[in-house]
One Martini backbone bead per residue (centre of mass of N, CA, C, O) as a GRO file, in nm:
protein
  138
    1MET     BB    1  -4.142  -4.155  -6.798
    2SER     BB    2  -4.195  -3.860  -6.910
    3ARG     BB    3  -3.924  -3.752  -6.820
    4ARG     BB    4  -3.742  -3.935  -6.994
    5LEU     BB    5  -3.872  -3.829  -7.266
    6ALA     BB    6  -3.799  -3.536  -7.229
    7LEU     BB    7  -3.487  -3.582  -7.208
    8PHE     BB    8  -3.452  -3.716  -7.473
    9PHE     BB    9  -3.556  -3.480  -7.653
   10LEU     BB   10  -3.360  -3.272  -7.534
   11GLY     BB   11  -3.114  -3.417  -7.647
   12LEU     BB   12  -3.185  -3.399  -7.949
   13LEU     BB   13  -3.174  -3.092  -7.964
   14TYR     BB   14  -2.873  -3.073  -7.900
   15ALA     BB   15  -2.770  -3.256  -8.128
   16THR     BB   16  -2.880  -3.129  -8.401
   17PRO     BB   17  -2.682  -2.889  -8.429
   18ALA     BB   18  -2.430  -3.068  -8.436
   19LEU     BB   19  -2.502  -3.205  -8.698
   20SER     BB   20  -2.522  -2.933  -8.871
   21GLU     BB   21  -2.222  -2.847  -8.817
   22ASP     BB   22  -2.138  -3.044  -8.996
   23LYS     BB   23  -1.940  -3.038  -9.266
   24LEU     BB   24  -1.975  -3.073  -9.590
   25ASP     BB   25  -1.828  -3.198  -9.889
   26CYS     BB   26  -1.903  -3.022 -10.179
   27ALA     BB   27  -1.667  -3.110 -10.358
   28ASN     BB   28  -1.728  -3.432 -10.235
   29PRO     BB   29  -1.993  -3.593 -10.259
   30GLN     BB   30  -2.111  -3.941 -10.128
   31ASP     BB   31  -2.424  -3.878 -10.113
   32GLN     BB   32  -2.744  -3.789 -10.146
   33TYR     BB   33  -2.765  -3.601  -9.918
   34SER     BB   34  -2.517  -3.429  -9.994
   35MET     BB   35  -2.602  -3.349 -10.271
   36THR     BB   36  -2.861  -3.206 -10.193
   37TYR     BB   37  -2.727  -3.011  -9.995
   38CYS     BB   38  -2.532  -2.883 -10.201
   39ALA     BB   39  -2.742  -2.790 -10.404
   40GLY     BB   40  -2.870  -2.589 -10.200
   41VAL     BB   41  -2.611  -2.427 -10.145
   42ASP     BB   42  -2.572  -2.341 -10.451
   43TYR     BB   43  -2.834  -2.178 -10.458
   44GLU     BB   44  -2.803  -1.983 -10.218
   45ASN     BB   45  -2.559  -1.847 -10.352
   46ALA     BB   46  -2.681  -1.755 -10.621
   47ASP     BB   47  -2.905  -1.586 -10.483
   48ALA     BB   48  -2.723  -1.394 -10.334
   49GLU     BB   49  -2.606  -1.272 -10.588
   50LEU     BB   50  -2.858  -1.177 -10.713
   51ASN     BB   51  -2.929  -0.992 -10.467
   52ARG     BB   52  -2.668  -0.810 -10.514
   53VAL     BB   53  -2.730  -0.721 -10.820
   54TRP     BB   54  -3.018  -0.609 -10.837
   55PRO     BB   55  -2.983  -0.310 -10.734
   56GLN     BB   56  -2.798  -0.226 -10.964
   57ALA     BB   57  -2.995  -0.273 -11.189
   58ARG     BB   58  -3.212  -0.074 -11.099
   59ALA     BB   59  -3.041   0.171 -11.085
   60ALA     BB   60  -2.982   0.177 -11.378
   61ALA     BB   61  -3.266   0.197 -11.491
   62LYS     BB   62  -3.331   0.467 -11.338
   63ARG     BB   63  -3.124   0.626 -11.485
   64GLN     BB   64  -3.255   0.579 -11.771
   65ASP     BB   65  -3.529   0.722 -11.677
   66GLU     BB   66  -3.425   1.022 -11.682
   67TYR     BB   67  -3.446   1.009 -12.016
   68ILE     BB   68  -3.722   0.813 -12.092
   69ALA     BB   69  -3.993   0.809 -11.919
   70ASP     BB   70  -4.174   1.022 -12.058
   71ASP     BB   71  -4.170   0.900 -12.336
   72ALA     BB   72  -4.279   0.623 -12.264
   73ARG     BB   73  -4.549   0.721 -12.136
   74SER     BB   74  -4.652   0.873 -12.390
   75ARG     BB   75  -4.653   0.567 -12.544
   76GLY     BB   76  -4.746   0.348 -12.329
   77LEU     BB   77  -4.486   0.267 -12.177
   78LEU     BB   78  -4.247   0.130 -12.008
   79THR     BB   79  -4.007   0.166 -11.811
   80ALA     BB   80  -3.715   0.045 -11.744
   81SER     BB   81  -3.790  -0.038 -11.442
   82GLU     BB   82  -4.051  -0.174 -11.511
   83ALA     BB   83  -3.939  -0.384 -11.720
   84LEU     BB   84  -3.737  -0.518 -11.523
   85LEU     BB   85  -3.953  -0.610 -11.315
   86ALA     BB   86  -4.125  -0.779 -11.510
   87ALA     BB   87  -3.891  -0.965 -11.609
   88GLN     BB   88  -3.825  -1.085 -11.337
   89ARG     BB   89  -4.105  -1.203 -11.260
   90ALA     BB   90  -4.107  -1.388 -11.506
   91TRP     BB   91  -3.848  -1.536 -11.449
   92LEU     BB   92  -3.928  -1.666 -11.185
   93LYS     BB   93  -4.150  -1.836 -11.291
   94PHE     BB   94  -3.984  -1.986 -11.505
   95ARG     BB   95  -3.769  -2.106 -11.330
   96ASP     BB   96  -3.956  -2.273 -11.139
   97ALA     BB   97  -4.100  -2.439 -11.361
   98GLU     BB   98  -3.861  -2.553 -11.491
   99CYS     BB   99  -3.735  -2.700 -11.238
  100GLU     BB  100  -3.986  -2.875 -11.179
  101TYR     BB  101  -3.974  -3.021 -11.459
  102GLN     BB  102  -3.691  -3.138 -11.435
  103SER     BB  103  -3.737  -3.306 -11.170
  104TYR     BB  104  -3.945  -3.514 -11.313
  105ALA     BB  105  -3.724  -3.717 -11.400
  106PHE     BB  106  -3.725  -3.790 -11.052
  107PHE     BB  107  -3.991  -3.876 -10.963
  108GLY     BB  108  -3.988  -3.978 -10.623
  109GLY     BB  109  -3.701  -3.944 -10.585
  110THR     BB  110  -3.391  -3.850 -10.437
  111GLY     BB  111  -3.311  -3.656 -10.682
  112GLN     BB  112  -3.525  -3.435 -10.722
  113PRO     BB  113  -3.420  -3.203 -10.536
  114MET     BB  114  -3.145  -3.180 -10.662
  115ILE     BB  115  -3.234  -3.106 -10.959
  116GLY     BB  116  -3.387  -2.847 -10.869
  117SER     BB  117  -3.142  -2.700 -10.751
  118LEU     BB  118  -2.951  -2.709 -10.988
  119CYS     BB  119  -3.134  -2.540 -11.170
  120LEU     BB  120  -3.166  -2.296 -10.999
  121ALA     BB  121  -2.861  -2.221 -10.995
  122GLN     BB  122  -2.815  -2.202 -11.303
  123LEU     BB  123  -3.029  -1.991 -11.373
  124THR     BB  124  -2.933  -1.777 -11.167
  125ARG     BB  125  -2.660  -1.735 -11.288
  126GLU     BB  126  -2.755  -1.647 -11.560
  127ARG     BB  127  -2.920  -1.395 -11.470
  128THR     BB  128  -2.696  -1.250 -11.337
  129GLU     BB  129  -2.523  -1.215 -11.591
  130GLN     BB  130  -2.735  -1.046 -11.737
  131LEU     BB  131  -2.739  -0.821 -11.548
  132ARG     BB  132  -2.440  -0.746 -11.566
  133GLN     BB  133  -2.450  -0.680 -11.862
  134GLY     BB  134  -2.651  -0.451 -11.840
  135LEU     BB  135  -2.446  -0.277 -11.686
  136ASN     BB  136  -2.237  -0.257 -11.905
  137ASP     BB  137  -2.454  -0.129 -12.134
  138ARG     BB  138  -2.511   0.155 -11.958
   0.00000   0.00000   0.00000
């Protein structure tokens, strides 16, 4: 009996990756599971793009520091790169809290995780665009 049970669970382990490999059509999700999954994928993609742009923004701020860091420090101010890092940390806290709050409109429902992920994706794309704009302004 225990051998059969072990074989059953082993079969499930092999089947699970196959199920996850089935690609959902995120261009046209048809059920709540698909919509939630696709919202998560959307956020992952937005976050990956933010993480691609972030080093460029940090590098631009550090280049600016070459000209202003000593003056900023003498005035008791943050350097450009320090200010950018502080802003990013504050933004991350805001984004996470804001999206948790927005998801509470569907508290306890199957749509709550989807709304949270959609919010995370949207705010992350907006922040990425802000960082890109900062690159253009420097």
